[in-house]
PDB file of C-alpha atoms in Angstrom:
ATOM      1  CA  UNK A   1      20.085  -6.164   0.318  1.00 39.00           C
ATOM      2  CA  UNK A   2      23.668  -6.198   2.007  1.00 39.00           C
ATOM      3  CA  UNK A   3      24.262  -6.810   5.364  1.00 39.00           C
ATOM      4  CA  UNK A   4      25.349  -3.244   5.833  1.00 40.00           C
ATOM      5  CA  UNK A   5      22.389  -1.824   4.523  1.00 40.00           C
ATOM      6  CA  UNK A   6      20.059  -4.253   6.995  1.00 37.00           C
ATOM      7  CA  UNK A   7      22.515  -3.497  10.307  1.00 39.00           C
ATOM      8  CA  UNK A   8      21.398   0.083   9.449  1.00 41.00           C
ATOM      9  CA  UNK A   9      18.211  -0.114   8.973  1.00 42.00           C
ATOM     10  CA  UNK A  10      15.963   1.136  12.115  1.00 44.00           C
ATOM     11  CA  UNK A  11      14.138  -0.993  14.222  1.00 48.00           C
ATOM     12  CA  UNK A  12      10.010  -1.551  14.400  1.00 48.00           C
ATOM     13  CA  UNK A  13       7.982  -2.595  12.203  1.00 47.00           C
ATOM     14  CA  UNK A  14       7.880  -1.305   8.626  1.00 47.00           C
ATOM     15  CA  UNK A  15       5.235   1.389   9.107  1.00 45.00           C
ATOM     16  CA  UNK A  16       6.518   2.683  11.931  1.00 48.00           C
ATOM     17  CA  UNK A  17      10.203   2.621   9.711  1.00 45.00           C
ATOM     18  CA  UNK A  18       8.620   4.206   6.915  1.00 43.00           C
ATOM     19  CA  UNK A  19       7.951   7.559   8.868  1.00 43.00           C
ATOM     20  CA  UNK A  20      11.265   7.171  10.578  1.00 49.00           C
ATOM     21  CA  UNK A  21      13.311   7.257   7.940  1.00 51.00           C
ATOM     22  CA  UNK A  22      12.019   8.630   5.203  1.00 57.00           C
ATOM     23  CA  UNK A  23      10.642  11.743   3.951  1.00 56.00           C
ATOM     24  CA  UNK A  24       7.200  11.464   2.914  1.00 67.00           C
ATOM     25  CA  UNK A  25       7.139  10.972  -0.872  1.00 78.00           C
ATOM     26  CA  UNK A  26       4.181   9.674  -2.751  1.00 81.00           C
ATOM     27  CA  UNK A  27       5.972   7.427  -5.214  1.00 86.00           C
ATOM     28  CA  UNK A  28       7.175   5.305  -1.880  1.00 86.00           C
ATOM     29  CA  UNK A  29       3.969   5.279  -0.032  1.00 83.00           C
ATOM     30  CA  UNK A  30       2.501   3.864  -3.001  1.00 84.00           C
ATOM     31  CA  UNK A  31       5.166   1.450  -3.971  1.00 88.00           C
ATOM     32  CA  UNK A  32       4.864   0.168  -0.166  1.00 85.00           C
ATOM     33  CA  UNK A  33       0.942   0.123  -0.595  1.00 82.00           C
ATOM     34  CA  UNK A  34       1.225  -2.229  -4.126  1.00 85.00           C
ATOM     35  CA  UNK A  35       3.825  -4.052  -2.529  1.00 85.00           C
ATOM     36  CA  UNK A  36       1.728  -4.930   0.884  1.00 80.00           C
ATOM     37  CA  UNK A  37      -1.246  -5.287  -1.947  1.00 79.00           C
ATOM     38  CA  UNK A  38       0.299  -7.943  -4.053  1.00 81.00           C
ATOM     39  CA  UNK A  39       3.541  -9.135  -2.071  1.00 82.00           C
ATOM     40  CA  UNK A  40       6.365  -8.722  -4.764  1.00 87.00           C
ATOM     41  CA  UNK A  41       6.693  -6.467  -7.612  1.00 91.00           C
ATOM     42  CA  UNK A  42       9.456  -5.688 -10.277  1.00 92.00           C
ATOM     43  CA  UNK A  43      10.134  -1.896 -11.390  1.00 91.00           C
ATOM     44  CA  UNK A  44       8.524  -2.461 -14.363  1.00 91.00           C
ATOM     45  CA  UNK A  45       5.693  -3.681 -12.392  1.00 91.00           C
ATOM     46  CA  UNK A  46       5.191  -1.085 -10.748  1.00 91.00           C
ATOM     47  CA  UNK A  47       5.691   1.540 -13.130  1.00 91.00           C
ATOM     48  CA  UNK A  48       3.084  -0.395 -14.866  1.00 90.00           C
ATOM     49  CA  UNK A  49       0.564  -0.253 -12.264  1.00 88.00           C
ATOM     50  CA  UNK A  50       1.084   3.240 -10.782  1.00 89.00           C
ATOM     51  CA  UNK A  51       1.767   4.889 -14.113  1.00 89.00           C
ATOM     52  CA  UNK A  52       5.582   6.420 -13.152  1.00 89.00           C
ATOM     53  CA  UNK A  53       8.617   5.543 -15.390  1.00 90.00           C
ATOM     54  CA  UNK A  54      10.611   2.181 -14.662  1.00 89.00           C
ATOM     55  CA  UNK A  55      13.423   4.303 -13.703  1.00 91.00           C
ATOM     56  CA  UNK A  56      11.808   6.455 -11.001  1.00 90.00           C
ATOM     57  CA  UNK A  57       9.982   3.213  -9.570  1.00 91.00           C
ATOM     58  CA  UNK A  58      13.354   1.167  -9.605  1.00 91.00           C
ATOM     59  CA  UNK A  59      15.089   4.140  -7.608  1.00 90.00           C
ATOM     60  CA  UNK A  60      12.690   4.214  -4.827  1.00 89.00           C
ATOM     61  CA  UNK A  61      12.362   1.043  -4.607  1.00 92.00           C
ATOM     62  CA  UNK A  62      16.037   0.902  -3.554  1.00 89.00           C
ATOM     63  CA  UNK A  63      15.935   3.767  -1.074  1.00 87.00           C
ATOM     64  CA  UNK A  64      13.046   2.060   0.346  1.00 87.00           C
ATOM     65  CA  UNK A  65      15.365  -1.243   0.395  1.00 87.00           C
ATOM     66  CA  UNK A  66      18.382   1.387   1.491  1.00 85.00           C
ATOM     67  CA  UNK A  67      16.448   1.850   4.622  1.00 82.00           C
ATOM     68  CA  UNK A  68      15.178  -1.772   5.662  1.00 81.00           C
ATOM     69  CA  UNK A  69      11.960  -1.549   4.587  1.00 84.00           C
ATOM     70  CA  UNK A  70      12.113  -3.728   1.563  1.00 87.00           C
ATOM     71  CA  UNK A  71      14.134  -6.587   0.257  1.00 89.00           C
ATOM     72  CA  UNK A  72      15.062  -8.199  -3.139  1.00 88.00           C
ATOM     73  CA  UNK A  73      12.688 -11.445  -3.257  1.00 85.00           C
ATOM     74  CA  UNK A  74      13.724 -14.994  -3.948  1.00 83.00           C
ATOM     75  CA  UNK A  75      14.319 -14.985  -8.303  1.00 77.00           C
ATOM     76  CA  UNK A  76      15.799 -17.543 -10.899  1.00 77.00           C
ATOM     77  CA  UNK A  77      18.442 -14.697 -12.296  1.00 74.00           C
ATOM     78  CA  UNK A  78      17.483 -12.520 -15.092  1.00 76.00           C
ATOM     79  CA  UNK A  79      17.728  -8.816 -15.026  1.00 80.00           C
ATOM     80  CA  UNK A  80      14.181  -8.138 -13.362  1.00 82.00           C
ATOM     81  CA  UNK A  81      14.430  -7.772  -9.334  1.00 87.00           C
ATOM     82  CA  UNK A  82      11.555  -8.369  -7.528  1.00 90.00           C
ATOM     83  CA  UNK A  83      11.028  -6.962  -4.053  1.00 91.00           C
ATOM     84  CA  UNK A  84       9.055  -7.266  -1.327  1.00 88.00           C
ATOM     85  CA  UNK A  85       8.547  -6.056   2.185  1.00 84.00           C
ATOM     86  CA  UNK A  86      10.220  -6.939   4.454  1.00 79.00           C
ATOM     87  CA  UNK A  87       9.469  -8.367   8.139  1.00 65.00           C
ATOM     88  CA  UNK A  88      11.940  -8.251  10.802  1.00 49.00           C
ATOM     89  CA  UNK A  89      11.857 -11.915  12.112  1.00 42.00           C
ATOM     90  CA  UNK A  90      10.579 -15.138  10.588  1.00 42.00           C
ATOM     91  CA  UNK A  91       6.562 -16.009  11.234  1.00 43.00           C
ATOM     92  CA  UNK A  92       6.586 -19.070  12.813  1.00 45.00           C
ATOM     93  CA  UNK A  93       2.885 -19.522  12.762  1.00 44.00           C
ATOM     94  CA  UNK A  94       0.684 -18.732   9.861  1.00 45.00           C
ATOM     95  CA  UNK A  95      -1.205 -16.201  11.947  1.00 43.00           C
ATOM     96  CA  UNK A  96       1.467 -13.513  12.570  1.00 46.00           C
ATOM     97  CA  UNK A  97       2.087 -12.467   9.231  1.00 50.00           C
ATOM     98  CA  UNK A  98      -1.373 -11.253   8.578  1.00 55.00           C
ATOM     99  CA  UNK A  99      -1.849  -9.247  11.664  1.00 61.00           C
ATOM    100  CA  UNK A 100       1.682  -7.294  10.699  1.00 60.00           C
ATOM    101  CA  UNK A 101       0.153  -7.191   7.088  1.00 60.00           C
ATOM    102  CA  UNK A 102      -3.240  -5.814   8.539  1.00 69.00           C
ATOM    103  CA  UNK A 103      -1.220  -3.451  10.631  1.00 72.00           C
ATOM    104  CA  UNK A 104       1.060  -2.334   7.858  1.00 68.00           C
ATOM    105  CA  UNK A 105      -1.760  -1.771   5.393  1.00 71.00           C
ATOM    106  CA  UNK A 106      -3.606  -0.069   7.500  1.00 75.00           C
ATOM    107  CA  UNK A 107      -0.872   2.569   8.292  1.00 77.00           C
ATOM    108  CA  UNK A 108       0.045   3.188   4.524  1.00 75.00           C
ATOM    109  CA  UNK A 109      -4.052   3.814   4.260  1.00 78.00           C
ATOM    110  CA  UNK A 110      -4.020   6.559   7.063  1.00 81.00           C
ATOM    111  CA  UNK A 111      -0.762   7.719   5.970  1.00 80.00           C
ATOM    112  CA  UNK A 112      -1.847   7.773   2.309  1.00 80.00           C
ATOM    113  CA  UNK A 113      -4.796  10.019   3.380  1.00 82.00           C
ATOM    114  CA  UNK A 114      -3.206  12.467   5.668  1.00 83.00           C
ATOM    115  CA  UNK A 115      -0.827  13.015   2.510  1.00 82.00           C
ATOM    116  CA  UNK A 116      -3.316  13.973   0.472  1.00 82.00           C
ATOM    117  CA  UNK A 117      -5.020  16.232   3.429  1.00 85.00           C
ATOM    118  CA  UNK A 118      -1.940  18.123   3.915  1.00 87.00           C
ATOM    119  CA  UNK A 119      -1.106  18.596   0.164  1.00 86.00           C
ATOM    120  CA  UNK A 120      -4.577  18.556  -1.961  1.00 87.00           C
ATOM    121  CA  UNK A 121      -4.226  22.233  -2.758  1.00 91.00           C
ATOM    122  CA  UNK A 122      -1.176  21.052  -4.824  1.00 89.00           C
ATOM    123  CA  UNK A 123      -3.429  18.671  -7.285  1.00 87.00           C
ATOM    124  CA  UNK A 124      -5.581  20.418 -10.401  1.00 89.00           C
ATOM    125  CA  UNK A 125      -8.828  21.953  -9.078  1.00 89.00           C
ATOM    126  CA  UNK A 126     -11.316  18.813 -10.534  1.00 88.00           C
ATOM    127  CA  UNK A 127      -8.939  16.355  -8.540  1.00 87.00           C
ATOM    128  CA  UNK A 128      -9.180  18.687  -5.093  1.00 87.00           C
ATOM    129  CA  UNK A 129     -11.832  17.081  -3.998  1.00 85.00           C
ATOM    130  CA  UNK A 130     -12.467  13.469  -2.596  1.00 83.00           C
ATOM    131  CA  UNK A 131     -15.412  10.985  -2.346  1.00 83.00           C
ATOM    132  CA  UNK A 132     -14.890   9.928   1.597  1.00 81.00           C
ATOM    133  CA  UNK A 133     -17.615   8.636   3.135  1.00 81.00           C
ATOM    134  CA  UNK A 134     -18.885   6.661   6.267  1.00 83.00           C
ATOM    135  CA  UNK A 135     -22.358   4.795   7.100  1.00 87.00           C
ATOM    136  CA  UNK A 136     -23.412   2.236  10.220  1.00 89.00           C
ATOM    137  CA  UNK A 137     -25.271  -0.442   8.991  1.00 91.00           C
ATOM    138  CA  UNK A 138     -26.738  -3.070  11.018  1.00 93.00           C
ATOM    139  CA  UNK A 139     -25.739  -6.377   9.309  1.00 93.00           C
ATOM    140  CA  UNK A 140     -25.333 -10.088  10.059  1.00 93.00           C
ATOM    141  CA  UNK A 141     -22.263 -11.946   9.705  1.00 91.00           C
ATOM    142  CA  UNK A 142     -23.147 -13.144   6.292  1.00 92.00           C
ATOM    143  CA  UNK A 143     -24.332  -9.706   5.402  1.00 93.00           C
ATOM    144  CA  UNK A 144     -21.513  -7.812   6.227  1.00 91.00           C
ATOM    145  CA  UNK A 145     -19.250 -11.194   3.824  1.00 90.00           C
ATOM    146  CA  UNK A 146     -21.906 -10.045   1.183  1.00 92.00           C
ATOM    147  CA  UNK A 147     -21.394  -6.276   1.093  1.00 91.00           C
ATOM    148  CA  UNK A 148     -17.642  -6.997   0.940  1.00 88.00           C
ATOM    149  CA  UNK A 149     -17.775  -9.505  -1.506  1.00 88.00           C
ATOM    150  CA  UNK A 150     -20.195  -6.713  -4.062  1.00 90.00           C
ATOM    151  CA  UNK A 151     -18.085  -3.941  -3.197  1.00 88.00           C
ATOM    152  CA  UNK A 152     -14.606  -6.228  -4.212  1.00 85.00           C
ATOM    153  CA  UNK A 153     -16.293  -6.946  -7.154  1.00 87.00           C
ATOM    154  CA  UNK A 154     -17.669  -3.172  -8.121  1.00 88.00           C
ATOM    155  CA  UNK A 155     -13.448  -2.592  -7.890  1.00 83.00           C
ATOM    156  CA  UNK A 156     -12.939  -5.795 -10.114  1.00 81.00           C
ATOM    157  CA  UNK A 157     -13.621  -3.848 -13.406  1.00 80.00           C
ATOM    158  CA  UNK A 158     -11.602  -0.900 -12.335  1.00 82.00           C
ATOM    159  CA  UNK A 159      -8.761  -3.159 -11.293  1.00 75.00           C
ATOM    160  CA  UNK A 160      -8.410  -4.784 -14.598  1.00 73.00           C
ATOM    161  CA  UNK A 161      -6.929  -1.580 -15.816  1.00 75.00           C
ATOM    162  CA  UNK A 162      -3.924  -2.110 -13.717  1.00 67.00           C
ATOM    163  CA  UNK A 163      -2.763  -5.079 -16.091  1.00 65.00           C
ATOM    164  CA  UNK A 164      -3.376  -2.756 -19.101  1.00 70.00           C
ATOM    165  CA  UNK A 165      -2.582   0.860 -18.862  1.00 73.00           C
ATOM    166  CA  UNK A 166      -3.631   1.113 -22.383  1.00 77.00           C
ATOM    167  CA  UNK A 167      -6.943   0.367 -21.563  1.00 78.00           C
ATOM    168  CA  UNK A 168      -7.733   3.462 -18.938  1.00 81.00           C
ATOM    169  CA  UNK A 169      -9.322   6.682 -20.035  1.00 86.00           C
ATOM    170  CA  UNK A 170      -7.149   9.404 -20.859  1.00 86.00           C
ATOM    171  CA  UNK A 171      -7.210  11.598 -17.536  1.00 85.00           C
ATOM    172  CA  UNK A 172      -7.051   8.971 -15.177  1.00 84.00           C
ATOM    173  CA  UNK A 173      -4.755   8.661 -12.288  1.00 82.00           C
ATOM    174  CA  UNK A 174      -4.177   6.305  -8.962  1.00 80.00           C
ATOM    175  CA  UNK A 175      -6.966   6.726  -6.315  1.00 83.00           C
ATOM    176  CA  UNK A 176      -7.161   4.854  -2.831  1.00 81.00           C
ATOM    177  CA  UNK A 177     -10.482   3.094  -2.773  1.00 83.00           C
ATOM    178  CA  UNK A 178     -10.345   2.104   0.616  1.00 83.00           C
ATOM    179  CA  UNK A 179     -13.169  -0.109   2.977  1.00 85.00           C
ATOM    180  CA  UNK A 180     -12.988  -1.358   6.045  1.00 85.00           C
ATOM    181  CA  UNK A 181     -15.979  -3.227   7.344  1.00 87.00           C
ATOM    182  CA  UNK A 182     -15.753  -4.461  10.946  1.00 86.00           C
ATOM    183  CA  UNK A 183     -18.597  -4.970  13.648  1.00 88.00           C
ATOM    184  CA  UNK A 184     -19.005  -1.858  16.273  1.00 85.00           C
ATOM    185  CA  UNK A 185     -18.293  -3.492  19.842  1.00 81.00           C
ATOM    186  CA  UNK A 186     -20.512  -2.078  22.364  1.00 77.00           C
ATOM    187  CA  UNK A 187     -19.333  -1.594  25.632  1.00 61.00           C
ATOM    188  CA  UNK A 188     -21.130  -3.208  28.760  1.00 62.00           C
ATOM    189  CA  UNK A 189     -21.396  -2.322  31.971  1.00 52.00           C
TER     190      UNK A 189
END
Protein backbone atom coordinates (compact mmCIF):
# COMPACT_ATOMS: atom_id res chain seq x y z
CA UNK A 1 0.00 0.00 0.00
CA UNK A 2 1.54 3.60 -0.58
CA UNK A 3 1.94 6.00 1.88
CA UNK A 4 -0.70 8.13 0.26
CA UNK A 5 -3.19 5.62 0.26
CA UNK A 6 -2.49 4.85 4.31
CA UNK A 7 -2.38 8.94 5.22
CA UNK A 8 -5.92 8.66 3.75
CA UNK A 9 -7.22 6.05 5.13
CA UNK A 10 -9.76 6.86 8.19
CA UNK A 11 -9.04 6.29 11.58
CA UNK A 12 -10.56 3.33 14.09
CA UNK A 13 -10.35 0.17 13.90
CA UNK A 14 -11.08 -1.82 10.75
CA UNK A 15 -14.75 -2.57 11.43
CA UNK A 16 -15.61 0.54 12.38
CA UNK A 17 -13.52 1.69 8.80
CA UNK A 18 -15.31 -0.76 6.89
CA UNK A 19 -18.78 1.03 7.40
CA UNK A 20 -17.07 4.35 7.11
CA UNK A 21 -15.84 4.12 4.01
CA UNK A 22 -17.32 1.86 2.08
CA UNK A 23 -20.53 1.00 0.63
CA UNK A 24 -21.81 -2.17 1.75
CA UNK A 25 -20.95 -4.80 -0.88
CA UNK A 26 -21.01 -8.48 -0.24
CA UNK A 27 -17.89 -9.47 -2.15
CA UNK A 28 -15.88 -7.11 0.57
CA UNK A 29 -17.62 -8.19 3.66
CA UNK A 30 -16.73 -11.56 2.74
CA UNK A 31 -13.23 -11.02 1.56
CA UNK A 32 -12.73 -9.16 5.10
CA UNK A 33 -14.51 -12.22 6.85
CA UNK A 34 -11.90 -14.99 4.96
CA UNK A 35 -9.27 -12.67 5.52
CA UNK A 36 -9.92 -12.22 9.55
CA UNK A 37 -10.69 -16.24 9.10
CA UNK A 38 -7.38 -17.30 7.75
CA UNK A 39 -5.04 -14.09 8.02
CA UNK A 40 -3.72 -13.71 4.35
CA UNK A 41 -5.17 -14.64 1.13
CA UNK A 42 -4.20 -14.17 -2.63
CA UNK A 43 -7.04 -13.28 -5.32
CA UNK A 44 -6.95 -16.50 -6.50
CA UNK A 45 -7.49 -17.59 -3.05
CA UNK A 46 -10.19 -16.12 -2.57
CA UNK A 47 -11.94 -16.52 -5.67
CA UNK A 48 -11.29 -20.05 -4.85
CA UNK A 49 -12.94 -20.11 -1.62
CA UNK A 50 -15.91 -17.75 -2.15
CA UNK A 51 -16.61 -18.92 -5.68
CA UNK A 52 -16.23 -15.15 -7.55
CA UNK A 53 -13.74 -14.71 -10.48
CA UNK A 54 -9.96 -13.84 -9.65
CA UNK A 55 -10.57 -10.61 -11.23
CA UNK A 56 -13.55 -9.37 -9.20
CA UNK A 57 -11.78 -10.70 -5.88
CA UNK A 58 -8.38 -8.95 -6.87
CA UNK A 59 -10.38 -5.56 -7.44
CA UNK A 60 -11.93 -5.44 -4.11
CA UNK A 61 -9.36 -6.47 -2.52
CA UNK A 62 -7.61 -3.25 -3.59
CA UNK A 63 -10.45 -0.87 -2.80
CA UNK A 64 -10.52 -2.50 0.46
CA UNK A 65 -6.55 -1.82 0.59
CA UNK A 66 -7.52 1.80 -1.20
CA UNK A 67 -9.24 2.59 2.00
CA UNK A 68 -6.82 1.28 4.87
CA UNK A 69 -8.42 -1.61 5.66
CA UNK A 70 -6.08 -4.10 4.15
CA UNK A 71 -2.47 -4.36 3.23
CA UNK A 72 -0.21 -6.37 0.82
CA UNK A 73 1.49 -9.09 3.25
CA UNK A 74 5.16 -9.86 3.59
CA UNK A 75 5.97 -12.24 -0.02
CA UNK A 76 9.22 -13.63 -1.75
CA UNK A 77 8.18 -11.81 -5.31
CA UNK A 78 6.17 -13.64 -7.78
CA UNK A 79 3.06 -12.33 -9.31
CA UNK A 80 0.57 -13.55 -6.47
CA UNK A 81 -0.13 -10.68 -3.70
CA UNK A 82 -1.20 -11.72 -0.60
CA UNK A 83 -3.10 -9.44 1.75
CA UNK A 84 -4.12 -9.17 4.96
CA UNK A 85 -5.84 -6.90 7.40
CA UNK A 86 -4.55 -4.53 8.59
CA UNK A 87 -4.12 -3.11 12.33
CA UNK A 88 -3.37 0.38 13.01
CA UNK A 89 -0.38 0.08 15.48
CA UNK A 90 2.00 -2.76 16.27
CA UNK A 91 0.75 -5.44 19.20
CA UNK A 92 3.23 -5.32 21.59
CA UNK A 93 1.86 -8.09 23.67
CA UNK A 94 0.48 -11.28 22.31
CA UNK A 95 -2.88 -10.52 23.88
CA UNK A 96 -4.02 -7.43 21.90
CA UNK A 97 -4.22 -8.83 18.64
CA UNK A 98 -6.85 -11.33 19.47
CA UNK A 99 -9.20 -9.08 21.26
CA UNK A 100 -9.09 -6.63 17.92
CA UNK A 101 -9.47 -10.01 15.95
CA UNK A 102 -12.47 -11.06 18.28
CA UNK A 103 -13.81 -7.58 17.87
CA UNK A 104 -13.36 -7.43 14.14
CA UNK A 105 -14.89 -10.83 13.53
CA UNK A 106 -17.51 -10.27 15.42
CA UNK A 107 -18.60 -7.05 13.55
CA UNK A 108 -18.23 -8.64 9.98
CA UNK A 109 -20.71 -11.52 11.67
CA UNK A 110 -23.42 -8.87 12.69
CA UNK A 111 -22.74 -6.94 9.70
CA UNK A 112 -22.86 -10.04 7.48
CA UNK A 113 -26.35 -10.76 8.95
CA UNK A 114 -28.00 -7.44 8.88
CA UNK A 115 -26.95 -7.63 5.04
CA UNK A 116 -28.72 -10.42 4.42
CA UNK A 117 -31.87 -9.04 6.66
CA UNK A 118 -32.10 -5.99 4.67
CA UNK A 119 -31.65 -7.68 1.21
CA UNK A 120 -33.02 -11.51 1.44
CA UNK A 121 -35.95 -10.68 -0.80
CA UNK A 122 -33.21 -10.21 -3.49
CA UNK A 123 -31.91 -14.09 -3.23
CA UNK A 124 -34.08 -17.09 -5.15
CA UNK A 125 -37.13 -18.08 -3.06
CA UNK A 126 -35.41 -21.70 -1.62
CA UNK A 127 -32.38 -19.47 -0.39
CA UNK A 128 -34.95 -16.73 1.43
CA UNK A 129 -34.95 -18.37 4.27
CA UNK A 130 -32.29 -18.99 7.09
CA UNK A 131 -31.57 -21.65 9.80
CA UNK A 132 -30.88 -19.06 12.92
CA UNK A 133 -31.25 -20.37 16.02
CA UNK A 134 -30.53 -19.84 19.83
CA UNK A 135 -30.67 -22.31 23.01
CA UNK A 136 -29.33 -21.81 26.93
CA UNK A 137 -27.74 -24.70 28.03
CA UNK A 138 -26.40 -25.22 31.36
CA UNK A 139 -22.84 -26.59 30.85
CA UNK A 140 -19.51 -26.93 32.67
CA UNK A 141 -16.38 -25.54 31.53
CA UNK A 142 -15.35 -28.72 29.88
CA UNK A 143 -18.79 -29.11 28.48
CA UNK A 144 -19.19 -26.02 26.88
CA UNK A 145 -14.87 -26.98 25.21
CA UNK A 146 -16.82 -30.21 24.15
CA UNK A 147 -19.84 -28.79 22.33
CA UNK A 148 -17.40 -26.45 20.54
CA UNK A 149 -14.98 -28.87 19.75
CA UNK A 150 -18.26 -31.39 17.98
CA UNK A 151 -19.76 -28.52 16.44
CA UNK A 152 -15.99 -27.40 14.75
CA UNK A 153 -15.81 -30.70 13.70
CA UNK A 154 -19.63 -31.17 12.20
CA UNK A 155 -18.14 -27.87 9.93
CA UNK A 156 -14.84 -29.89 9.25
CA UNK A 157 -16.46 -31.91 6.35
CA UNK A 158 -18.19 -28.93 4.94
CA UNK A 159 -14.99 -26.92 5.13
CA UNK A 160 -13.01 -29.29 3.09
CA UNK A 161 -14.94 -28.07 0.14
CA UNK A 162 -13.29 -24.76 0.36
CA UNK A 163 -9.87 -26.35 -0.87
CA UNK A 164 -11.81 -28.03 -3.74
CA UNK A 165 -14.60 -26.24 -5.40
CA UNK A 166 -14.90 -29.17 -7.61
CA UNK A 167 -15.93 -31.20 -4.97
CA UNK A 168 -19.32 -29.15 -3.79
CA UNK A 169 -22.75 -30.02 -5.06
CA UNK A 170 -23.97 -28.21 -7.89
CA UNK A 171 -26.32 -25.46 -6.21
CA UNK A 172 -24.25 -24.61 -3.48
CA UNK A 173 -23.23 -21.22 -2.37
CA UNK A 174 -21.31 -19.37 0.77
CA UNK A 175 -23.34 -19.51 4.06
CA UNK A 176 -22.23 -17.97 7.53
CA UNK A 177 -22.30 -20.79 10.01
CA UNK A 178 -21.78 -18.81 12.89
CA UNK A 179 -21.50 -19.94 17.02
CA UNK A 180 -20.70 -18.21 19.74
CA UNK A 181 -20.67 -20.04 23.02
CA UNK A 182 -19.93 -17.93 26.11
CA UNK A 183 -21.18 -18.35 29.84
CA UNK A 184 -24.40 -16.02 30.81
CA UNK A 185 -23.08 -13.71 33.78
CA UNK A 186 -25.68 -13.23 36.29
CA UNK A 187 -25.93 -10.15 37.95
CA UNK A 188 -25.77 -9.88 41.89
CA UNK A 189 -27.06 -7.74 44.10
Amino acid sequence: MSDENRQSAPAGPPSQRARQSLPDHPVRVALLDLLAEVGTVTSTQAAARLGHSSGLCSFHLRQLARHGLIEEAPHKGGRARPWRLRWESPQPSGQEAPEQFDALARGLEDESYRHWLAHRDQAPAEWQHDESFSAVVHLTPAEMTELAASIRLLLAGYRERDQRPAARPAGTVAVAAVTRLFPLLTERP
